[in-house]
Structure formats: C-alpha cells, structure tokens
C-alpha cells in the first residue's frame, strides 16, 4: 500500500463518523499538559528510551476565527481541512513541542549495532485543529521538526545520564543524519459507551481510529480504552505521547475539573489496546535520502497499556505503563516504558 492509498483509507474510515452536534455548553478554559516518558520506569535503557512533550489547547471556539493567535492568512487553509469543520460543533486549536529519543539496546558499543535500531532523535512542533462534542472528537494535526543531530537527542540523553550517574552512551556518532520531518495526522475518537450517571461511580469506553502520512511516520492505527472510577473526567482518555492532539482537555461541563468541592475530586483506572499498520518509520527505516543504518521493521505493532489517574481541582495527574510489541526483526523483547502526564485546566 502506498501513501495515496493510505490517505484514501483514512478518508473512508472518517466517512463512517456521524456528524458532531453541540450537545454541551462550551468550556471557556484552556488546558496545559506536560508528558514525560522513559523506559527507566520499566528498568531498561534502550529502544524508545525518552520522550517529553508540552502542549496547550485553546478554550472551546464556535469558529476558528475566535482564536486570536491564529494568523489571518492561515484561516482559509484551515477551513479547507477535512473532518474538523463540522457545523455546530465546538472547536479547539492546539500547540505542542516535544522531543523523542531512540537508541539500540546496547548503548556501550562504539560501533554500529547491526541487528539493532539506529540512534535517532526527533524534535518537533505541532499545530492541531479539533472538532468535538461530548461523544466524538476529530483532530487534524501538522507536525514539523527535524531528525538527526539538530534534534539534540545526544545532548539530552548524555545530560540525564550524567545527572543520574549512569554510563554515558557511546554510539551517538552513528545516529541518523539531519533531515527535516513532517507528519500530517488524523485521529477520530468516540465515546462508545458511558454509564448514565454524570458523577459518582462510572465507566466509559473510548475508541480511536486514524493514521499519519509523512517522511517521519506513515501508518494506520486503531484501538480502544476502558475507564472505571469515581467522577470520570469528560475528556477523551489517556495522554501518552502520540500523534493526534491532547485528549486531556474537558469536553463536557460535567468534568470534575470545572467543579468545586468534593465534585472536583476524581480517581479512575484504565486499560487499553492499540494497533498500528506501519508503512514507514524513519527511526527504523533510516534517512529518506541518505544511506546509513536501518533495520527490517515489523509492519504490525501493538500496544497494551494500564494505568491510573486522579483529578483534583483544576489538575489531572496520570501514570501509564505501556507494553509495545517488537517493532523490528531481531528485537530481543517487547518494549516496556512508563508515561507520566500532568495537565492543568485554567
């Protein structure tokens, strides 16, 4: 399947979505989120070894013109975007910056580890546009960044290792070359089931479906998440670093972060699965135009996650343990990493 077929498949998937209607009053709040991921939570140091992302999501907007930070010349392009210009829905604009670091399992080898993934870093910024109601959320996101030494992954990993007294990795001279990166991402999230009570003990089931096209990542993905607990937040699930915007922001006036007193406190547990059909991954396939180290990727990659979250006042704190299947042929074991997320709604 080539990239044009991938886009066609995304369009077909999106066409099954019912049009969003505004069943909830808009929330006049912004959400700021910080996510930190590391495999040290699982006692390892390699593969996808570290990720940091900072994001901001606007208050609910009737139209994108209501977001004064958007330049006027961009608005005609935004109105041409598919999926996120649904009439009568609430809209949001999001900004993210982040960095991800990838290394082979053996970071003390000075030479290329032939049967393991290359050293690589990804430094990026993202601009996302969202159309949502209480039951459906659609996101189109554009990520722009750089892969290679300019991503500052070597400096970042060595600094952390020095601060914690770990051995410094020795193979960064073999990392991927500098290459500008771009991903165009679409994600659809649906609240498939939810208990009838808005507060107190409850549960919900949230699905996601979408994909990415770009020289960094090209894939289709689908999955779901189940949440159970007290005063569930009215958002769209767990925030780990993945394309498709920030699901942490409230999408309902019943969200505990918009309330006071006992109703502002909530706690829940969650579990989920996600699968990707990977057509291209620069962190495994290597640079697009330059020779260099690469490995034979697995086309089907799965994730299983469990975790817990708490909302208190305007804050939401969550921890996720993520188990990822082998991403390339020759990988010794599935990869395990932890993710901590803190969001503040104001």
Short mmCIF file of C-alpha atoms in Angstrom, two decimals:
data_model
loop_
_atom_site.label_atom_id
_atom_site.label_comp_id
_atom_site.label_asym_id
_atom_site.label_seq_id
_atom_site.Cartn_x
_atom_site.Cartn_y
_atom_site.Cartn_z
CA UNK A 1 0.00 0.00 0.00
CA UNK A 2 1.42 3.43 -0.93
CA UNK A 3 0.75 6.75 0.77
CA UNK A 4 -2.08 7.77 -1.55
CA UNK A 5 -3.87 4.54 -0.67
CA UNK A 6 -3.24 5.30 2.99
CA UNK A 7 -4.98 8.67 2.63
CA UNK A 8 -7.90 7.03 0.87
CA UNK A 9 -8.25 4.53 3.70
CA UNK A 10 -8.28 7.35 6.24
CA UNK A 11 -10.97 9.19 4.32
CA UNK A 12 -13.08 6.04 4.18
CA UNK A 13 -12.67 5.50 7.93
CA UNK A 14 -13.63 9.08 8.67
CA UNK A 15 -16.69 8.89 6.43
CA UNK A 16 -18.23 6.42 8.86
CA UNK A 17 -18.24 9.05 11.61
CA UNK A 18 -21.58 10.68 12.36
CA UNK A 19 -21.63 14.46 12.22
CA UNK A 20 -20.89 16.03 15.59
CA UNK A 21 -23.59 18.14 17.20
CA UNK A 22 -23.17 20.53 20.05
CA UNK A 23 -24.83 18.71 22.94
CA UNK A 24 -22.82 20.52 25.62
CA UNK A 25 -22.14 24.12 26.53
CA UNK A 26 -18.66 25.28 25.55
CA UNK A 27 -15.92 25.30 28.18
CA UNK A 28 -14.17 28.66 28.46
CA UNK A 29 -10.93 27.10 29.69
CA UNK A 30 -7.51 26.33 28.27
CA UNK A 31 -5.55 23.18 29.12
CA UNK A 32 -1.78 22.96 29.56
CA UNK A 33 -0.22 19.47 29.58
CA UNK A 34 3.27 18.12 30.27
CA UNK A 35 4.09 14.48 29.45
CA UNK A 36 7.28 12.66 30.42
CA UNK A 37 8.04 9.13 29.19
CA UNK A 38 11.02 6.90 29.94
CA UNK A 39 11.88 3.22 29.87
CA UNK A 40 13.64 3.54 33.24
CA UNK A 41 10.14 3.15 34.72
CA UNK A 42 10.45 -0.45 33.47
CA UNK A 43 14.10 -0.88 34.46
CA UNK A 44 15.55 -0.75 30.93
CA UNK A 45 17.55 1.77 28.90
CA UNK A 46 17.19 1.42 25.14
CA UNK A 47 14.79 1.36 22.16
CA UNK A 48 12.28 4.20 22.73
CA UNK A 49 14.15 5.50 25.75
CA UNK A 50 12.80 9.00 26.46
CA UNK A 51 10.08 11.41 25.41
CA UNK A 52 8.97 14.86 26.57
CA UNK A 53 6.02 16.86 25.24
CA UNK A 54 4.48 20.17 26.30
CA UNK A 55 1.09 21.15 24.92
CA UNK A 56 -1.56 23.87 25.13
CA UNK A 57 -5.17 23.58 24.00
CA UNK A 58 -7.41 26.60 23.47
CA UNK A 59 -10.83 27.16 25.04
CA UNK A 60 -13.80 25.88 23.05
CA UNK A 61 -14.41 28.01 19.96
CA UNK A 62 -17.52 28.44 17.84
CA UNK A 63 -15.27 29.15 14.85
CA UNK A 64 -11.51 29.16 14.36
CA UNK A 65 -11.71 32.94 13.80
CA UNK A 66 -12.33 33.22 17.55
CA UNK A 67 -8.72 32.15 18.23
CA UNK A 68 -6.79 35.41 18.00
CA UNK A 69 -3.41 33.65 17.99
CA UNK A 70 -4.06 32.19 14.53
CA UNK A 71 -2.75 34.41 11.72
CA UNK A 72 -5.49 35.56 9.34
CA UNK A 73 -3.69 34.21 6.26
CA UNK A 74 -3.96 30.68 7.73
CA UNK A 75 -7.75 30.68 8.18
CA UNK A 76 -8.67 29.94 4.52
CA UNK A 77 -6.42 26.88 4.66
CA UNK A 78 -7.91 25.75 7.97
CA UNK A 79 -11.44 25.95 6.56
CA UNK A 80 -10.42 23.56 3.78
CA UNK A 81 -9.31 20.86 6.22
CA UNK A 82 -11.48 17.73 6.23
CA UNK A 83 -13.17 16.35 9.37
CA UNK A 84 -12.58 19.38 11.67
CA UNK A 85 -15.02 21.93 10.23
CA UNK A 86 -18.21 20.22 11.42
CA UNK A 87 -21.11 22.71 11.72
CA UNK A 88 -22.48 23.36 15.23
CA UNK A 89 -19.57 21.53 16.91
CA UNK A 90 -17.12 23.02 19.37
CA UNK A 91 -13.62 23.64 18.02
CA UNK A 92 -10.15 23.92 19.54
CA UNK A 93 -6.66 24.85 18.43
CA UNK A 94 -3.66 23.13 19.98
CA UNK A 95 0.10 23.70 20.02
CA UNK A 96 2.74 21.16 21.07
CA UNK A 97 6.51 20.94 21.23
CA UNK A 98 8.35 17.74 22.02
CA UNK A 99 11.38 15.51 21.72
CA UNK A 100 11.73 11.74 21.43
CA UNK A 101 14.94 9.70 21.76
CA UNK A 102 15.66 6.25 20.31
CA UNK A 103 18.76 4.10 20.90
CA UNK A 104 19.85 0.49 20.44
CA UNK A 105 19.66 -1.79 23.47
CA UNK A 106 23.46 -1.84 23.81
CA UNK A 107 24.42 1.80 24.33
CA UNK A 108 28.02 0.99 25.30
CA UNK A 109 29.02 -0.32 21.85
CA UNK A 110 31.13 2.21 19.95
CA UNK A 111 30.42 0.68 16.53
CA UNK A 112 27.10 0.28 14.72
CA UNK A 113 24.97 -2.46 16.30
CA UNK A 114 23.94 -4.15 13.06
CA UNK A 115 20.91 -6.06 14.35
CA UNK A 116 19.51 -3.22 16.46
CA UNK A 117 17.82 0.08 15.70
CA UNK A 118 19.87 3.20 14.93
CA UNK A 119 20.40 6.10 17.30
CA UNK A 120 17.88 8.82 16.46
CA UNK A 121 16.17 11.90 17.85
CA UNK A 122 13.01 13.76 16.81
CA UNK A 123 12.50 17.41 17.81
CA UNK A 124 9.15 18.79 16.64
CA UNK A 125 6.35 21.26 16.97
CA UNK A 126 2.70 20.52 16.26
CA UNK A 127 -0.38 22.54 15.31
CA UNK A 128 -3.73 20.77 15.68
CA UNK A 129 -7.33 21.60 14.84
CA UNK A 130 -10.17 19.87 16.66
CA UNK A 131 -13.90 19.47 16.16
CA UNK A 132 -15.76 17.81 19.04
CA UNK A 133 -18.82 17.27 21.13
CA UNK A 134 -19.42 15.09 24.19
CA UNK A 135 -19.30 11.88 22.14
CA UNK A 136 -17.00 12.42 19.12
CA UNK A 137 -13.66 14.18 18.68
CA UNK A 138 -11.86 14.66 15.35
CA UNK A 139 -8.32 16.02 15.11
CA UNK A 140 -6.10 17.04 12.20
CA UNK A 141 -2.53 17.80 13.24
CA UNK A 142 0.53 19.00 11.35
CA UNK A 143 3.90 18.18 12.88
CA UNK A 144 7.09 19.84 11.64
CA UNK A 145 10.54 19.15 13.03
CA UNK A 146 13.95 17.66 12.47
CA UNK A 147 15.54 14.22 12.80
CA UNK A 148 19.28 13.92 13.45
CA UNK A 149 21.89 15.86 15.44
CA UNK A 150 19.81 19.05 15.26
CA UNK A 151 17.19 17.26 17.37
CA UNK A 152 19.64 17.47 20.33
CA UNK A 153 18.85 13.92 21.44
CA UNK A 154 22.50 13.07 22.11
CA UNK A 155 22.93 16.09 24.36
CA UNK A 156 19.67 15.37 26.15
CA UNK A 157 20.42 11.72 26.89
CA UNK A 158 24.00 12.35 27.97
CA UNK A 159 22.89 15.14 30.32
CA UNK A 160 20.35 12.88 32.04
CA UNK A 161 22.88 10.05 32.33
CA UNK A 162 25.47 12.40 33.84
CA UNK A 163 22.97 13.77 36.37
CA UNK A 164 21.93 10.26 37.43
CA UNK A 165 25.43 8.78 37.43
CA UNK A 166 24.81 6.34 34.56
CA UNK A 167 27.36 5.31 31.94
CA UNK A 168 27.33 7.70 29.00
CA UNK A 169 26.09 6.18 25.69
CA UNK A 170 28.94 5.71 23.22
CA UNK A 171 27.33 5.24 19.83
CA UNK A 172 25.73 8.60 19.04
CA UNK A 173 28.28 9.27 16.27
CA UNK A 174 26.25 6.76 14.22
CA UNK A 175 22.87 8.48 14.63
CA UNK A 176 20.63 9.31 11.67
CA UNK A 177 21.64 12.34 9.61
CA UNK A 178 19.84 15.67 9.82
CA UNK A 179 16.56 15.57 7.89
CA UNK A 180 13.54 17.89 8.04
CA UNK A 181 10.45 15.98 9.13
CA UNK A 182 6.73 16.37 8.52
CA UNK A 183 3.70 14.34 9.54
CA UNK A 184 0.06 15.01 8.67
CA UNK A 185 -2.13 13.18 11.16
CA UNK A 186 -5.82 12.43 11.53
CA UNK A 187 -7.45 10.90 14.61
CA UNK A 188 -11.09 10.13 15.39
CA UNK A 189 -12.09 9.38 18.99
CA UNK A 190 -15.54 8.14 20.04
CA UNK A 191 -17.12 7.60 23.41
CA UNK A 192 -18.80 4.31 22.55
CA UNK A 193 -20.34 3.57 25.95
CA UNK A 194 -20.77 5.51 29.16
CA UNK A 195 -22.65 4.89 32.38
CA UNK A 196 -25.72 7.08 32.73
CA UNK A 197 -24.60 8.86 35.91
CA UNK A 198 -22.54 12.01 35.25
CA UNK A 199 -20.95 11.93 38.73
CA UNK A 200 -20.05 9.23 41.21
CA UNK A 201 -19.02 5.71 40.22
CA UNK A 202 -18.96 5.18 36.46
CA UNK A 203 -17.25 3.80 33.39
CA UNK A 204 -16.78 4.59 29.72
CA UNK A 205 -15.25 3.07 26.58
CA UNK A 206 -13.35 5.28 24.11
CA UNK A 207 -12.21 4.17 20.66
CA UNK A 208 -9.63 5.77 18.39
CA UNK A 209 -9.03 5.39 14.65
CA UNK A 210 -6.73 7.26 12.30
CA UNK A 211 -3.28 7.46 10.84
CA UNK A 212 -0.33 9.52 9.73
CA UNK A 213 1.34 10.34 6.41
CA UNK A 214 4.84 11.80 6.28
CA UNK A 215 8.52 11.17 5.89
CA UNK A 216 8.81 10.50 9.64
CA UNK A 217 5.85 8.16 10.17
CA UNK A 218 3.25 6.66 7.84
CA UNK A 219 0.74 4.26 9.41
CA UNK A 220 -2.89 3.40 10.12
CA UNK A 221 -3.96 2.85 13.71
CA UNK A 222 -6.98 1.76 15.75
CA UNK A 223 -7.67 0.88 19.36
CA UNK A 224 -9.80 1.44 22.44
CA UNK A 225 -9.60 2.27 26.13
CA UNK A 226 -11.82 1.36 29.09
CA UNK A 227 -12.00 3.59 32.18
CA UNK A 228 -13.64 2.86 35.55
CA UNK A 229 -13.70 5.03 38.63
CA UNK A 230 -15.16 7.92 40.60
CA UNK A 231 -16.14 11.18 38.85
CA UNK A 232 -14.68 10.31 35.45
CA UNK A 233 -13.36 13.37 33.59
CA UNK A 234 -15.28 14.38 30.48
CA UNK A 235 -12.24 14.10 28.21
CA UNK A 236 -11.04 11.58 25.63
CA UNK A 237 -8.75 9.31 27.58
CA UNK A 238 -5.13 8.76 28.38
CA UNK A 239 -2.39 11.17 27.32
CA UNK A 240 0.74 9.40 26.16
CA UNK A 241 2.96 10.93 23.52
CA UNK A 242 1.31 10.00 20.26
CA UNK A 243 0.08 11.92 17.28
CA UNK A 244 -3.39 13.40 17.21
CA UNK A 245 -3.52 16.17 19.77
CA UNK A 246 -4.12 16.27 23.52
CA UNK A 247 -7.12 14.26 24.80
CA UNK A 248 -6.86 15.71 28.33
CA UNK A 249 -8.99 18.83 27.87
CA UNK A 250 -12.56 18.77 29.25
CA UNK A 251 -15.23 18.21 26.59
CA UNK A 252 -18.19 18.34 28.98
CA UNK A 253 -19.40 20.80 31.61
CA UNK A 254 -19.68 17.77 33.93
CA UNK A 255 -15.89 17.37 34.03
CA UNK A 256 -14.75 17.46 37.70
CA UNK A 257 -12.01 19.99 36.82
CA UNK A 258 -14.76 22.51 36.11
CA UNK A 259 -16.39 21.99 39.51
CA UNK A 260 -15.59 22.78 43.12
CA UNK A 261 -15.62 20.92 46.43
CA UNK A 262 -16.00 17.15 46.55
CA UNK A 263 -17.17 17.02 42.94
CA UNK A 264 -13.75 18.34 41.86
CA UNK A 265 -12.05 15.15 43.07
CA UNK A 266 -11.96 12.04 40.90
CA UNK A 267 -9.95 8.86 40.54
CA UNK A 268 -10.07 6.13 37.95
CA UNK A 269 -8.22 3.16 36.49
CA UNK A 270 -7.88 2.37 32.82
CA UNK A 271 -6.66 -0.20 30.34
CA UNK A 272 -6.40 -0.14 26.59
CA UNK A 273 -5.02 -1.64 23.41
CA UNK A 274 -3.86 -0.05 20.17
CA UNK A 275 -2.55 -1.43 16.90
CA UNK A 276 -0.61 0.19 14.05
CA UNK A 277 -0.05 -0.94 10.48
CA UNK A 278 3.30 0.70 9.83
CA UNK A 279 4.23 1.58 6.26
CA UNK A 280 7.17 3.84 7.09
CA UNK A 281 9.14 4.62 10.27
CA UNK A 282 12.24 6.77 9.80
CA UNK A 283 13.59 5.61 13.18
CA UNK A 284 13.77 2.05 11.80
CA UNK A 285 13.96 2.55 8.02
CA UNK A 286 16.70 5.19 8.27
CA UNK A 287 17.04 8.51 6.46
CA UNK A 288 14.88 9.07 3.39
CA UNK A 289 17.63 10.21 1.02
CA UNK A 290 20.95 9.30 2.67
CA UNK A 291 22.46 5.90 3.23
CA UNK A 292 23.03 4.69 6.75
CA UNK A 293 22.00 2.18 9.35
CA UNK A 294 18.49 0.68 9.25
CA UNK A 295 16.67 -2.46 10.36
CA UNK A 296 13.80 -4.52 8.95
CA UNK A 297 10.68 -3.17 10.65
CA UNK A 298 7.61 -5.14 11.65
CA UNK A 299 4.55 -3.85 9.81
CA UNK A 300 2.12 -4.71 12.61
CA UNK A 301 2.87 -3.18 16.02
CA UNK A 302 0.64 -3.40 19.08
CA UNK A 303 0.46 -1.57 22.41
CA UNK A 304 -1.21 -2.64 25.65
CA UNK A 305 -1.49 -0.12 28.46
CA UNK A 306 -2.78 0.09 32.02
CA UNK A 307 -2.70 2.92 34.49
CA UNK A 308 -4.43 5.20 36.94
CA UNK A 309 -5.34 8.88 37.08
CA UNK A 310 -6.57 11.39 39.61
CA UNK A 311 -8.28 14.76 39.14
CA UNK A 312 -8.03 17.33 41.92
CA UNK A 313 -9.17 20.89 41.45
CA UNK A 314 -8.01 22.03 38.03
CA UNK A 315 -5.32 19.32 37.76
CA UNK A 316 -5.22 15.84 36.27
CA UNK A 317 -2.29 13.52 37.03
CA UNK A 318 -1.94 10.13 35.35
CA UNK A 319 0.57 7.30 35.12
CA UNK A 320 0.55 4.77 32.29
CA UNK A 321 2.58 1.59 31.86
CA UNK A 322 2.85 0.75 28.15
CA UNK A 323 3.95 -2.60 26.68
CA UNK A 324 4.83 -2.41 22.97
CA UNK A 325 5.32 -5.43 20.72
CA UNK A 326 8.53 -5.95 18.74
CA UNK A 327 8.98 -3.17 16.19
CA UNK A 328 11.72 -4.77 14.07
CA UNK A 329 13.06 -8.20 13.20
CA UNK A 330 15.81 -9.19 15.60
CA UNK A 331 14.48 -7.17 18.53
CA UNK A 332 15.06 -9.30 21.62
CA UNK A 333 11.94 -8.49 23.60
CA UNK A 334 8.82 -6.34 23.53
CA UNK A 335 9.49 -2.86 24.87
CA UNK A 336 8.12 -1.51 28.13
CA UNK A 337 8.03 2.14 29.18
CA UNK A 338 6.19 4.39 31.60
CA UNK A 339 4.42 7.68 30.94
CA UNK A 340 3.53 10.43 33.43
CA UNK A 341 1.16 13.23 32.46
CA UNK A 342 0.15 16.37 34.34
CA UNK A 343 -2.47 18.71 32.92
CA UNK A 344 -3.82 21.99 34.26
CA UNK A 345 -7.12 23.49 33.13
CA UNK A 346 -7.46 27.24 33.63
#
